mmCIF file with all atom_site columns, C-alpha atoms in Angstrom:
data_model
loop_
_atom_site.group_PDB
_atom_site.id
_atom_site.type_symbol
_atom_site.label_atom_id
_atom_site.label_alt_id
_atom_site.label_comp_id
_atom_site.label_asym_id
_atom_site.label_entity_id
_atom_site.label_seq_id
_atom_site.pdbx_PDB_ins_code
_atom_site.Cartn_x
_atom_site.Cartn_y
_atom_site.Cartn_z
_atom_site.occupancy
_atom_site.B_iso_or_equiv
_atom_site.pdbx_formal_charge
_atom_site.auth_seq_id
_atom_site.auth_comp_id
_atom_site.auth_asym_id
_atom_site.auth_atom_id
_atom_site.pdbx_PDB_model_num
ATOM 1   C CA . LYS A 1 1   ? 202.907 -21.229 192.727 1.00 62.00 ? 67  LYS A CA 1
ATOM 2   C CA . ASN A 1 2   ? 205.977 -18.774 191.948 1.00 61.00 ? 68  ASN A CA 1
ATOM 3   C CA . GLN A 1 3   ? 205.220 -15.340 193.170 1.00 92.00 ? 69  GLN A CA 1
ATOM 4   C CA . VAL A 1 4   ? 207.221 -12.124 193.965 1.00 96.00 ? 70  VAL A CA 1
ATOM 5   C CA . GLU A 1 5   ? 205.593 -9.820  196.776 1.00 96.00 ? 71  GLU A CA 1
ATOM 6   C CA . GLN A 1 6   ? 206.690 -5.994  196.918 1.00 97.00 ? 72  GLN A CA 1
ATOM 7   C CA . SER A 1 7   ? 206.340 -3.946  199.965 1.00 96.00 ? 73  SER A CA 1
ATOM 8   C CA . PRO A 1 8   ? 205.065 -1.417  200.494 1.00 97.00 ? 74  PRO A CA 1
ATOM 9   C CA . GLN A 1 9   ? 202.533 -0.798  197.995 1.00 96.00 ? 75  GLN A CA 1
ATOM 10  C CA . SER A 1 10  ? 203.054 2.844   197.936 1.00 97.00 ? 76  SER A CA 1
ATOM 11  C CA . LEU A 1 11  ? 205.303 5.541   199.641 1.00 97.00 ? 77  LEU A CA 1
ATOM 12  C CA . ILE A 1 12  ? 205.560 8.948   200.163 1.00 98.00 ? 78  ILE A CA 1
ATOM 13  C CA . ILE A 1 13  ? 208.783 10.731  200.936 1.00 98.00 ? 79  ILE A CA 1
ATOM 14  C CA . LEU A 1 14  ? 210.372 14.142  201.090 1.00 98.00 ? 80  LEU A CA 1
ATOM 15  C CA . GLU A 1 15  ? 212.840 15.278  198.445 1.00 98.00 ? 81  GLU A CA 1
ATOM 16  C CA . GLY A 1 16  ? 216.486 14.499  199.653 1.00 98.00 ? 82  GLY A CA 1
ATOM 17  C CA . LYS A 1 17  ? 215.300 11.682  201.900 1.00 98.00 ? 83  LYS A CA 1
ATOM 18  C CA . ASN A 1 18  ? 216.387 7.902   201.493 1.00 98.00 ? 84  ASN A CA 1
ATOM 19  C CA . CYS A 1 19  ? 214.195 5.077   201.248 1.00 98.00 ? 85  CYS A CA 1
ATOM 20  C CA . THR A 1 20  ? 214.213 1.348   200.824 1.00 98.00 ? 86  THR A CA 1
ATOM 21  C CA . LEU A 1 21  ? 211.741 -0.764  198.843 1.00 98.00 ? 87  LEU A CA 1
ATOM 22  C CA . GLN A 1 22  ? 211.362 -4.592  199.570 1.00 98.00 ? 88  GLN A CA 1
ATOM 23  C CA . CYS A 1 23  ? 210.917 -7.622  197.372 1.00 98.00 ? 89  CYS A CA 1
ATOM 24  C CA . ASN A 1 24  ? 210.394 -11.182 198.578 1.00 97.00 ? 90  ASN A CA 1
ATOM 25  C CA . TYR A 1 25  ? 210.212 -14.054 196.427 1.00 96.00 ? 91  TYR A CA 1
ATOM 26  C CA . THR A 1 26  ? 209.324 -17.746 195.982 1.00 95.00 ? 92  THR A CA 1
ATOM 27  C CA . VAL A 1 27  ? 210.261 -18.214 192.487 1.00 89.00 ? 93  VAL A CA 1
ATOM 28  C CA . SER A 1 28  ? 212.346 -21.242 191.945 1.00 87.00 ? 94  SER A CA 1
ATOM 29  C CA . PRO A 1 29  ? 215.011 -22.386 190.494 1.00 88.00 ? 95  PRO A CA 1
ATOM 30  C CA . PHE A 1 30  ? 216.319 -18.730 191.021 1.00 87.00 ? 96  PHE A CA 1
ATOM 31  C CA . SER A 1 31  ? 218.484 -17.533 188.099 1.00 87.00 ? 97  SER A CA 1
ATOM 32  C CA . ASN A 1 32  ? 218.476 -13.748 188.276 1.00 92.00 ? 98  ASN A CA 1
ATOM 33  C CA . LEU A 1 33  ? 216.610 -10.821 189.800 1.00 94.00 ? 99  LEU A CA 1
ATOM 34  C CA . ARG A 1 34  ? 215.926 -7.260  188.320 1.00 95.00 ? 100 ARG A CA 1
ATOM 35  C CA . TRP A 1 35  ? 214.646 -4.092  189.275 1.00 97.00 ? 101 TRP A CA 1
ATOM 36  C CA . TYR A 1 36  ? 212.726 -1.741  186.972 1.00 97.00 ? 102 TYR A CA 1
ATOM 37  C CA . LYS A 1 37  ? 211.755 1.751   187.110 1.00 98.00 ? 103 LYS A CA 1
ATOM 38  C CA . GLN A 1 38  ? 208.360 2.650   185.275 1.00 97.00 ? 104 GLN A CA 1
ATOM 39  C CA . ASP A 1 39  ? 207.512 6.435   184.974 1.00 97.00 ? 105 ASP A CA 1
ATOM 40  C CA . THR A 1 40  ? 203.823 6.928   184.649 1.00 94.00 ? 106 THR A CA 1
ATOM 41  C CA . GLY A 1 41  ? 202.543 6.226   181.000 1.00 92.00 ? 107 GLY A CA 1
ATOM 42  C CA . ARG A 1 42  ? 205.920 4.689   180.148 1.00 95.00 ? 108 ARG A CA 1
ATOM 43  C CA . GLY A 1 43  ? 207.769 1.465   179.652 1.00 96.00 ? 109 GLY A CA 1
ATOM 44  C CA . PRO A 1 44  ? 209.796 0.047   182.405 1.00 96.00 ? 110 PRO A CA 1
ATOM 45  C CA . VAL A 1 45  ? 213.424 0.814   182.443 1.00 96.00 ? 111 VAL A CA 1
ATOM 46  C CA . SER A 1 46  ? 216.177 -1.343  184.000 1.00 94.00 ? 112 SER A CA 1
ATOM 47  C CA . LEU A 1 47  ? 217.951 -0.109  187.064 1.00 96.00 ? 113 LEU A CA 1
ATOM 48  C CA . THR A 1 48  ? 219.893 -3.399  187.967 1.00 94.00 ? 114 THR A CA 1
ATOM 49  C CA . ILE A 1 49  ? 220.266 -7.094  187.195 1.00 92.00 ? 115 ILE A CA 1
ATOM 50  C CA . MET A 1 50  ? 221.688 -9.520  189.752 1.00 93.00 ? 116 MET A CA 1
ATOM 51  C CA . THR A 1 51  ? 222.453 -13.200 189.650 1.00 90.00 ? 117 THR A CA 1
ATOM 52  C CA . PHE A 1 52  ? 222.839 -15.721 192.358 1.00 84.00 ? 118 PHE A CA 1
ATOM 53  C CA . SER A 1 53  ? 226.552 -14.809 193.001 1.00 88.00 ? 119 SER A CA 1
ATOM 54  C CA . GLU A 1 54  ? 225.967 -10.939 193.487 1.00 91.00 ? 120 GLU A CA 1
ATOM 55  C CA . ASN A 1 55  ? 224.409 -9.571  196.793 1.00 92.00 ? 121 ASN A CA 1
ATOM 56  C CA . THR A 1 56  ? 224.703 -6.123  195.973 1.00 96.00 ? 122 THR A CA 1
ATOM 57  C CA . LYS A 1 57  ? 224.641 -3.949  192.601 1.00 96.00 ? 123 LYS A CA 1
ATOM 58  C CA . SER A 1 58  ? 224.640 0.003   192.423 1.00 96.00 ? 124 SER A CA 1
ATOM 59  C CA . ASN A 1 59  ? 223.277 2.111   189.675 1.00 96.00 ? 125 ASN A CA 1
ATOM 60  C CA . GLY A 1 60  ? 224.101 5.941   190.700 1.00 97.00 ? 126 GLY A CA 1
ATOM 61  C CA . ARG A 1 61  ? 221.563 6.588   193.386 1.00 98.00 ? 127 ARG A CA 1
ATOM 62  C CA . TYR A 1 62  ? 220.059 3.306   193.263 1.00 98.00 ? 128 TYR A CA 1
ATOM 63  C CA . THR A 1 63  ? 221.457 0.203   195.269 1.00 98.00 ? 129 THR A CA 1
ATOM 64  C CA . ALA A 1 64  ? 220.071 -3.194  195.149 1.00 98.00 ? 130 ALA A CA 1
ATOM 65  C CA . THR A 1 65  ? 220.849 -5.822  197.453 1.00 97.00 ? 131 THR A CA 1
ATOM 66  C CA . LEU A 1 66  ? 219.949 -9.880  197.208 1.00 96.00 ? 132 LEU A CA 1
ATOM 67  C CA . ASP A 1 67  ? 219.869 -12.497 199.955 1.00 94.00 ? 133 ASP A CA 1
ATOM 68  C CA . ALA A 1 68  ? 219.252 -15.461 197.916 1.00 90.00 ? 134 ALA A CA 1
ATOM 69  C CA . ASP A 1 69  ? 219.088 -17.808 201.003 1.00 91.00 ? 135 ASP A CA 1
ATOM 70  C CA . THR A 1 70  ? 216.114 -15.942 202.536 1.00 94.00 ? 136 THR A CA 1
ATOM 71  C CA . LYS A 1 71  ? 214.746 -14.930 198.970 1.00 95.00 ? 137 LYS A CA 1
ATOM 72  C CA . GLN A 1 72  ? 214.859 -11.212 199.806 1.00 97.00 ? 138 GLN A CA 1
ATOM 73  C CA . SER A 1 73  ? 215.761 -8.279  197.811 1.00 97.00 ? 139 SER A CA 1
ATOM 74  C CA . SER A 1 74  ? 215.665 -4.538  198.489 1.00 98.00 ? 140 SER A CA 1
ATOM 75  C CA . LEU A 1 75  ? 216.296 -1.261  196.354 1.00 98.00 ? 141 LEU A CA 1
ATOM 76  C CA . HIS A 1 76  ? 217.497 1.715   198.275 1.00 98.00 ? 142 HIS A CA 1
ATOM 77  C CA . ILE A 1 77  ? 217.363 5.076   196.951 1.00 98.00 ? 143 ILE A CA 1
ATOM 78  C CA . THR A 1 78  ? 219.639 7.725   198.263 1.00 98.00 ? 144 THR A CA 1
ATOM 79  C CA . ALA A 1 79  ? 218.802 11.255  198.438 1.00 98.00 ? 145 ALA A CA 1
ATOM 80  C CA . SER A 1 80  ? 215.739 11.069  196.587 1.00 98.00 ? 146 SER A CA 1
ATOM 81  C CA . GLN A 1 81  ? 214.619 13.540  193.814 1.00 98.00 ? 147 GLN A CA 1
ATOM 82  C CA . LEU A 1 82  ? 211.351 14.512  192.397 1.00 98.00 ? 148 LEU A CA 1
ATOM 83  C CA . SER A 1 83  ? 212.327 12.692  189.055 1.00 97.00 ? 149 SER A CA 1
ATOM 84  C CA . ASP A 1 84  ? 212.293 9.487   191.388 1.00 98.00 ? 150 ASP A CA 1
ATOM 85  C CA . SER A 1 85  ? 208.417 9.542   191.520 1.00 98.00 ? 151 SER A CA 1
ATOM 86  C CA . ALA A 1 86  ? 207.577 6.393   189.721 1.00 98.00 ? 152 ALA A CA 1
ATOM 87  C CA . SER A 1 87  ? 206.729 2.410   190.183 1.00 98.00 ? 153 SER A CA 1
ATOM 88  C CA . TYR A 1 88  ? 209.576 0.410   191.160 1.00 98.00 ? 154 TYR A CA 1
ATOM 89  C CA . ILE A 1 89  ? 209.127 -3.116  189.907 1.00 98.00 ? 155 ILE A CA 1
ATOM 90  C CA . CYS A 1 90  ? 210.860 -6.428  191.212 1.00 97.00 ? 156 CYS A CA 1
ATOM 91  C CA . VAL A 1 91  ? 211.342 -9.089  188.516 1.00 95.00 ? 157 VAL A CA 1
ATOM 92  C CA . VAL A 1 92  ? 212.651 -12.496 189.454 1.00 94.00 ? 158 VAL A CA 1
ATOM 93  C CA . GLY A 1 93  ? 213.820 -14.633 186.433 1.00 91.00 ? 159 GLY A CA 1
ATOM 94  C CA . THR A 1 94  ? 214.506 -18.382 186.093 1.00 88.00 ? 160 THR A CA 1
ATOM 95  C CA . ALA A 1 95  ? 215.952 -20.106 183.080 1.00 82.00 ? 161 ALA A CA 1
ATOM 96  C CA . SER A 1 96  ? 212.381 -20.219 181.242 1.00 82.00 ? 162 SER A CA 1
ATOM 97  C CA . LYS A 1 97  ? 210.558 -17.531 182.767 1.00 86.00 ? 163 LYS A CA 1
ATOM 98  C CA . LEU A 1 98  ? 210.223 -13.892 184.489 1.00 91.00 ? 164 LEU A CA 1
ATOM 99  C CA . THR A 1 99  ? 207.884 -13.217 187.125 1.00 93.00 ? 165 THR A CA 1
ATOM 100 C CA . PHE A 1 100 ? 207.045 -9.709  187.820 1.00 95.00 ? 166 PHE A CA 1
ATOM 101 C CA . GLY A 1 101 ? 205.882 -8.000  191.084 1.00 96.00 ? 167 GLY A CA 1
ATOM 102 C CA . THR A 1 102 ? 203.167 -5.600  191.097 1.00 96.00 ? 168 THR A CA 1
ATOM 103 C CA . GLY A 1 103 ? 205.395 -2.747  191.994 1.00 96.00 ? 169 GLY A CA 1
ATOM 104 C CA . THR A 1 104 ? 205.817 -0.010  194.704 1.00 97.00 ? 170 THR A CA 1
ATOM 105 C CA . ARG A 1 105 ? 204.624 3.332   193.750 1.00 97.00 ? 171 ARG A CA 1
ATOM 106 C CA . LEU A 1 106 ? 207.018 6.075   195.038 1.00 98.00 ? 172 LEU A CA 1
ATOM 107 C CA . GLN A 1 107 ? 206.025 9.723   195.203 1.00 98.00 ? 173 GLN A CA 1
ATOM 108 C CA . VAL A 1 108 ? 208.665 12.249  196.227 1.00 98.00 ? 174 VAL A CA 1
ATOM 109 C CA . THR A 1 109 ? 207.410 15.510  197.284 1.00 97.00 ? 175 THR A CA 1
ATOM 110 C CA . LEU A 1 110 ? 208.897 18.954  198.140 1.00 95.00 ? 176 LEU A CA 1
ATOM 111 C CA . ASN B 2 1   ? 218.312 5.285   167.810 1.00 71.00 ? 228 ASN B CA 1
ATOM 112 C CA . ALA B 2 2   ? 214.683 4.822   168.843 1.00 82.00 ? 229 ALA B CA 1
ATOM 113 C CA . GLY B 2 3   ? 215.152 1.623   170.731 1.00 94.00 ? 230 GLY B CA 1
ATOM 114 C CA . VAL B 2 4   ? 211.404 -0.020  170.800 1.00 97.00 ? 231 VAL B CA 1
ATOM 115 C CA . THR B 2 5   ? 208.681 1.826   169.170 1.00 97.00 ? 232 THR B CA 1
ATOM 116 C CA . GLN B 2 6   ? 205.003 0.893   169.424 1.00 98.00 ? 233 GLN B CA 1
ATOM 117 C CA . THR B 2 7   ? 202.007 1.858   167.386 1.00 97.00 ? 234 THR B CA 1
ATOM 118 C CA . PRO B 2 8   ? 199.416 3.004   168.158 1.00 97.00 ? 235 PRO B CA 1
ATOM 119 C CA . LYS B 2 9   ? 199.867 4.845   171.601 1.00 96.00 ? 236 LYS B CA 1
ATOM 120 C CA . PHE B 2 10  ? 196.205 4.555   172.278 1.00 97.00 ? 237 PHE B CA 1
ATOM 121 C CA . GLN B 2 11  ? 193.178 2.650   170.915 1.00 97.00 ? 238 GLN B CA 1
ATOM 122 C CA . VAL B 2 12  ? 189.600 2.221   171.672 1.00 97.00 ? 239 VAL B CA 1
ATOM 123 C CA . LEU B 2 13  ? 187.856 -1.251  169.967 1.00 97.00 ? 240 LEU B CA 1
ATOM 124 C CA . LYS B 2 14  ? 184.276 -2.456  170.195 1.00 97.00 ? 241 LYS B CA 1
ATOM 125 C CA . THR B 2 15  ? 184.048 -6.289  171.264 1.00 98.00 ? 242 THR B CA 1
ATOM 126 C CA . GLY B 2 16  ? 184.465 -8.151  168.340 1.00 97.00 ? 243 GLY B CA 1
ATOM 127 C CA . GLN B 2 17  ? 186.499 -5.855  166.161 1.00 97.00 ? 244 GLN B CA 1
ATOM 128 C CA . SER B 2 18  ? 190.180 -6.898  165.339 1.00 97.00 ? 245 SER B CA 1
ATOM 129 C CA . MET B 2 19  ? 193.167 -4.747  165.150 1.00 96.00 ? 246 MET B CA 1
ATOM 130 C CA . THR B 2 20  ? 197.297 -5.349  165.179 1.00 98.00 ? 247 THR B CA 1
ATOM 131 C CA . LEU B 2 21  ? 199.560 -3.774  167.564 1.00 98.00 ? 248 LEU B CA 1
ATOM 132 C CA . GLN B 2 22  ? 202.812 -2.894  165.756 1.00 97.00 ? 249 GLN B CA 1
ATOM 133 C CA . CYS B 2 23  ? 206.319 -3.072  167.679 1.00 98.00 ? 250 CYS B CA 1
ATOM 134 C CA . ALA B 2 24  ? 209.669 -2.360  166.066 1.00 97.00 ? 251 ALA B CA 1
ATOM 135 C CA . GLN B 2 25  ? 213.224 -2.129  167.397 1.00 96.00 ? 252 GLN B CA 1
ATOM 136 C CA . ASP B 2 26  ? 216.496 -0.866  166.010 1.00 95.00 ? 253 ASP B CA 1
ATOM 137 C CA . MET B 2 27  ? 218.902 -2.391  168.288 1.00 93.00 ? 254 MET B CA 1
ATOM 138 C CA . ASN B 2 28  ? 219.692 -5.374  165.937 1.00 92.00 ? 255 ASN B CA 1
ATOM 139 C CA . HIS B 2 29  ? 218.068 -7.695  168.979 1.00 92.00 ? 256 HIS B CA 1
ATOM 140 C CA . ASN B 2 30  ? 217.265 -11.266 168.502 1.00 91.00 ? 257 ASN B CA 1
ATOM 141 C CA . SER B 2 31  ? 214.640 -11.952 171.040 1.00 92.00 ? 258 SER B CA 1
ATOM 142 C CA . MET B 2 32  ? 211.281 -9.856  171.160 1.00 95.00 ? 259 MET B CA 1
ATOM 143 C CA . TYR B 2 33  ? 208.182 -10.156 173.506 1.00 96.00 ? 260 TYR B CA 1
ATOM 144 C CA . TRP B 2 34  ? 204.710 -9.061  174.013 1.00 98.00 ? 261 TRP B CA 1
ATOM 145 C CA . TYR B 2 35  ? 203.436 -8.403  177.553 1.00 98.00 ? 262 TYR B CA 1
ATOM 146 C CA . ARG B 2 36  ? 200.120 -6.967  179.160 1.00 98.00 ? 263 ARG B CA 1
ATOM 147 C CA . GLN B 2 37  ? 200.082 -4.925  182.217 1.00 97.00 ? 264 GLN B CA 1
ATOM 148 C CA . ASP B 2 38  ? 196.803 -4.641  184.260 1.00 96.00 ? 265 ASP B CA 1
ATOM 149 C CA . PRO B 2 39  ? 195.961 -3.038  187.389 1.00 90.00 ? 266 PRO B CA 1
ATOM 150 C CA . GLY B 2 40  ? 197.199 -4.921  190.427 1.00 87.00 ? 267 GLY B CA 1
ATOM 151 C CA . MET B 2 41  ? 198.777 -7.425  188.594 1.00 90.00 ? 268 MET B CA 1
ATOM 152 C CA . GLY B 2 42  ? 202.458 -7.658  187.294 1.00 91.00 ? 269 GLY B CA 1
ATOM 153 C CA . LEU B 2 43  ? 203.356 -7.703  183.606 1.00 95.00 ? 270 LEU B CA 1
ATOM 154 C CA . ARG B 2 44  ? 202.382 -10.954 182.185 1.00 96.00 ? 271 ARG B CA 1
ATOM 155 C CA . LEU B 2 45  ? 204.101 -12.531 179.021 1.00 96.00 ? 272 LEU B CA 1
ATOM 156 C CA . ILE B 2 46  ? 201.795 -13.249 175.898 1.00 97.00 ? 273 ILE B CA 1
ATOM 157 C CA . TYR B 2 47  ? 204.018 -14.213 173.269 1.00 97.00 ? 274 TYR B CA 1
ATOM 158 C CA . TYR B 2 48  ? 207.789 -14.111 172.603 1.00 93.00 ? 275 TYR B CA 1
ATOM 159 C CA . SER B 2 49  ? 210.071 -14.665 169.628 1.00 94.00 ? 276 SER B CA 1
ATOM 160 C CA . ALA B 2 50  ? 213.561 -16.010 170.247 1.00 90.00 ? 277 ALA B CA 1
ATOM 161 C CA . SER B 2 51  ? 214.670 -15.215 166.795 1.00 88.00 ? 278 SER B CA 1
ATOM 162 C CA . GLU B 2 52  ? 213.364 -14.387 163.446 1.00 88.00 ? 279 GLU B CA 1
ATOM 163 C CA . GLY B 2 53  ? 210.803 -16.951 162.057 1.00 88.00 ? 280 GLY B CA 1
ATOM 164 C CA . THR B 2 54  ? 210.187 -18.539 165.375 1.00 92.00 ? 281 THR B CA 1
ATOM 165 C CA . THR B 2 55  ? 207.113 -17.634 168.105 1.00 95.00 ? 282 THR B CA 1
ATOM 166 C CA . ASP B 2 56  ? 206.390 -19.232 171.363 1.00 94.00 ? 283 ASP B CA 1
ATOM 167 C CA . LYS B 2 57  ? 203.163 -18.979 173.738 1.00 96.00 ? 284 LYS B CA 1
ATOM 168 C CA . GLY B 2 58  ? 203.672 -17.283 176.955 1.00 95.00 ? 285 GLY B CA 1
ATOM 169 C CA . GLU B 2 59  ? 201.493 -17.246 180.022 1.00 94.00 ? 286 GLU B CA 1
ATOM 170 C CA . VAL B 2 60  ? 198.341 -15.675 178.759 1.00 97.00 ? 287 VAL B CA 1
ATOM 171 C CA . PRO B 2 61  ? 198.357 -16.221 174.854 1.00 97.00 ? 288 PRO B CA 1
ATOM 172 C CA . ASN B 2 62  ? 194.503 -17.135 174.405 1.00 97.00 ? 289 ASN B CA 1
ATOM 173 C CA . GLY B 2 63  ? 192.930 -14.386 172.097 1.00 96.00 ? 290 GLY B CA 1
ATOM 174 C CA . TYR B 2 64  ? 196.040 -13.140 170.450 1.00 98.00 ? 291 TYR B CA 1
ATOM 175 C CA . ASN B 2 65  ? 198.311 -14.228 167.787 1.00 97.00 ? 292 ASN B CA 1
ATOM 176 C CA . VAL B 2 66  ? 201.782 -12.940 166.592 1.00 97.00 ? 293 VAL B CA 1
ATOM 177 C CA . SER B 2 67  ? 203.942 -12.646 163.595 1.00 96.00 ? 294 SER B CA 1
ATOM 178 C CA . ARG B 2 68  ? 207.668 -12.043 163.690 1.00 95.00 ? 295 ARG B CA 1
ATOM 179 C CA . LEU B 2 69  ? 207.730 -10.168 160.257 1.00 86.00 ? 296 LEU B CA 1
ATOM 180 C CA . ASN B 2 70  ? 211.701 -9.768  160.158 1.00 95.00 ? 297 ASN B CA 1
ATOM 181 C CA . LYS B 2 71  ? 214.347 -9.217  162.875 1.00 94.00 ? 298 LYS B CA 1
ATOM 182 C CA . ARG B 2 72  ? 213.058 -5.608  163.675 1.00 96.00 ? 299 ARG B CA 1
ATOM 183 C CA . GLU B 2 73  ? 209.324 -5.936  163.656 1.00 97.00 ? 300 GLU B CA 1
ATOM 184 C CA . PHE B 2 74  ? 207.187 -8.201  166.018 1.00 97.00 ? 301 PHE B CA 1
ATOM 185 C CA . SER B 2 75  ? 203.159 -7.747  165.740 1.00 97.00 ? 302 SER B CA 1
ATOM 186 C CA . LEU B 2 76  ? 200.527 -8.606  168.023 1.00 98.00 ? 303 LEU B CA 1
ATOM 187 C CA . ARG B 2 77  ? 196.895 -9.334  166.527 1.00 98.00 ? 304 ARG B CA 1
ATOM 188 C CA . LEU B 2 78  ? 193.640 -9.438  168.273 1.00 97.00 ? 305 LEU B CA 1
ATOM 189 C CA . GLU B 2 79  ? 191.082 -11.147 165.994 1.00 93.00 ? 306 GLU B CA 1
ATOM 190 C CA . SER B 2 80  ? 188.105 -10.596 167.987 1.00 96.00 ? 307 SER B CA 1
ATOM 191 C CA . ALA B 2 81  ? 188.541 -8.215  170.921 1.00 96.00 ? 308 ALA B CA 1
ATOM 192 C CA . ALA B 2 82  ? 187.093 -8.785  174.314 1.00 97.00 ? 309 ALA B CA 1
ATOM 193 C CA . PRO B 2 83  ? 186.527 -6.281  177.098 1.00 97.00 ? 310 PRO B CA 1
ATOM 194 C CA . SER B 2 84  ? 188.866 -8.562  179.097 1.00 97.00 ? 311 SER B CA 1
ATOM 195 C CA . GLN B 2 85  ? 191.717 -7.580  176.784 1.00 98.00 ? 312 GLN B CA 1
ATOM 196 C CA . THR B 2 86  ? 191.400 -4.074  177.871 1.00 98.00 ? 313 THR B CA 1
ATOM 197 C CA . SER B 2 87  ? 195.019 -3.429  179.195 1.00 98.00 ? 314 SER B CA 1
ATOM 198 C CA . VAL B 2 88  ? 198.407 -1.854  178.555 1.00 98.00 ? 315 VAL B CA 1
ATOM 199 C CA . TYR B 2 89  ? 200.366 -3.788  176.066 1.00 98.00 ? 316 TYR B CA 1
ATOM 200 C CA . PHE B 2 90  ? 204.063 -3.465  176.167 1.00 98.00 ? 317 PHE B CA 1
ATOM 201 C CA . CYS B 2 91  ? 206.716 -4.962  173.596 1.00 98.00 ? 318 CYS B CA 1
ATOM 202 C CA . ALA B 2 92  ? 210.230 -5.729  174.704 1.00 96.00 ? 319 ALA B CA 1
ATOM 203 C CA . SER B 2 93  ? 213.565 -6.932  173.166 1.00 95.00 ? 320 SER B CA 1
ATOM 204 C CA . ARG B 2 94  ? 216.896 -8.239  174.095 1.00 90.00 ? 321 ARG B CA 1
ATOM 205 C CA . ASP B 2 95  ? 220.018 -9.240  172.402 1.00 79.00 ? 322 ASP B CA 1
ATOM 206 C CA . GLN B 2 96  ? 221.716 -12.516 172.037 1.00 70.00 ? 323 GLN B CA 1
ATOM 207 C CA . GLY B 2 97  ? 221.466 -15.053 174.637 1.00 69.00 ? 324 GLY B CA 1
ATOM 208 C CA . ALA B 2 98  ? 218.853 -17.139 176.621 1.00 69.00 ? 325 ALA B CA 1
ATOM 209 C CA . PRO B 2 99  ? 215.340 -15.242 176.344 1.00 66.00 ? 326 PRO B CA 1
ATOM 210 C CA . TYR B 2 100 ? 215.072 -15.040 180.057 1.00 72.00 ? 327 TYR B CA 1
ATOM 211 C CA . MET B 2 101 ? 218.568 -13.735 180.884 1.00 74.00 ? 328 MET B CA 1
ATOM 212 C CA . GLY B 2 102 ? 220.098 -10.350 180.567 1.00 78.00 ? 329 GLY B CA 1
ATOM 213 C CA . GLU B 2 103 ? 218.203 -6.974  180.116 1.00 86.00 ? 330 GLU B CA 1
ATOM 214 C CA . GLN B 2 104 ? 215.065 -6.547  178.235 1.00 91.00 ? 331 GLN B CA 1
ATOM 215 C CA . PHE B 2 105 ? 214.333 -3.315  176.629 1.00 94.00 ? 332 PHE B CA 1
ATOM 216 C CA . PHE B 2 106 ? 210.730 -1.886  176.673 1.00 96.00 ? 333 PHE B CA 1
ATOM 217 C CA . GLY B 2 107 ? 208.679 0.191   174.239 1.00 97.00 ? 334 GLY B CA 1
ATOM 218 C CA . PRO B 2 108 ? 206.456 2.973   175.727 1.00 97.00 ? 335 PRO B CA 1
ATOM 219 C CA . GLY B 2 109 ? 203.097 0.869   175.391 1.00 97.00 ? 336 GLY B CA 1
ATOM 220 C CA . THR B 2 110 ? 199.937 0.941   173.621 1.00 98.00 ? 337 THR B CA 1
ATOM 221 C CA . ARG B 2 111 ? 196.586 1.570   175.849 1.00 97.00 ? 338 ARG B CA 1
ATOM 222 C CA . LEU B 2 112 ? 193.816 -0.525  174.727 1.00 98.00 ? 339 LEU B CA 1
ATOM 223 C CA . THR B 2 113 ? 190.334 -0.251  175.750 1.00 97.00 ? 340 THR B CA 1
ATOM 224 C CA . VAL B 2 114 ? 187.704 -2.607  174.472 1.00 97.00 ? 341 VAL B CA 1
ATOM 225 C CA . LEU B 2 115 ? 184.079 -1.375  174.828 1.00 96.00 ? 342 LEU B CA 1
#
């Protein structure tokens, strides 16, 4: 069964600190991997999309990495801000389907 | 440019009642999607429409019907609501190209409770 597993389930960090979220997948045949940010009570918003040939992509303070050989991805957040508090969802796509992870809930505190 | 809009934002139904969730996009996108999001589970695709006039089942279509009214609008209908359909429903759209490639833009969601 194609799956996307994210860790940790939740995370609390102090404002200004960095953090890294993990995504492991078994989806095949791989086409693309996306990271979305979902604020409470809102729809997901795309942060990055990577294809097989890309191993890193940045969007401001967000940097995603992809290792297609080990089927792992990470999302690194630099110098966190209170507005980064949200759920971060990893999504892996094939040509015919998107499989969504359950998300990592990040809370940034003062 | 409002992006993807959904109505209503909240709805409470009794078992057996029917309702239609509305979705509209103003980005001239071809493909539109309906997902549901349940606690502890990733978003799951209910139905999608690759272009005006076409619709296809997703992962969890049972109990739902859809209509692609025109290029802008894609509605989701629950004919006889059941408590298992309590969920948050998201509509999404994307522009030209294969339906599962490229960026999808999501609406704000409809929170549905079936009693």
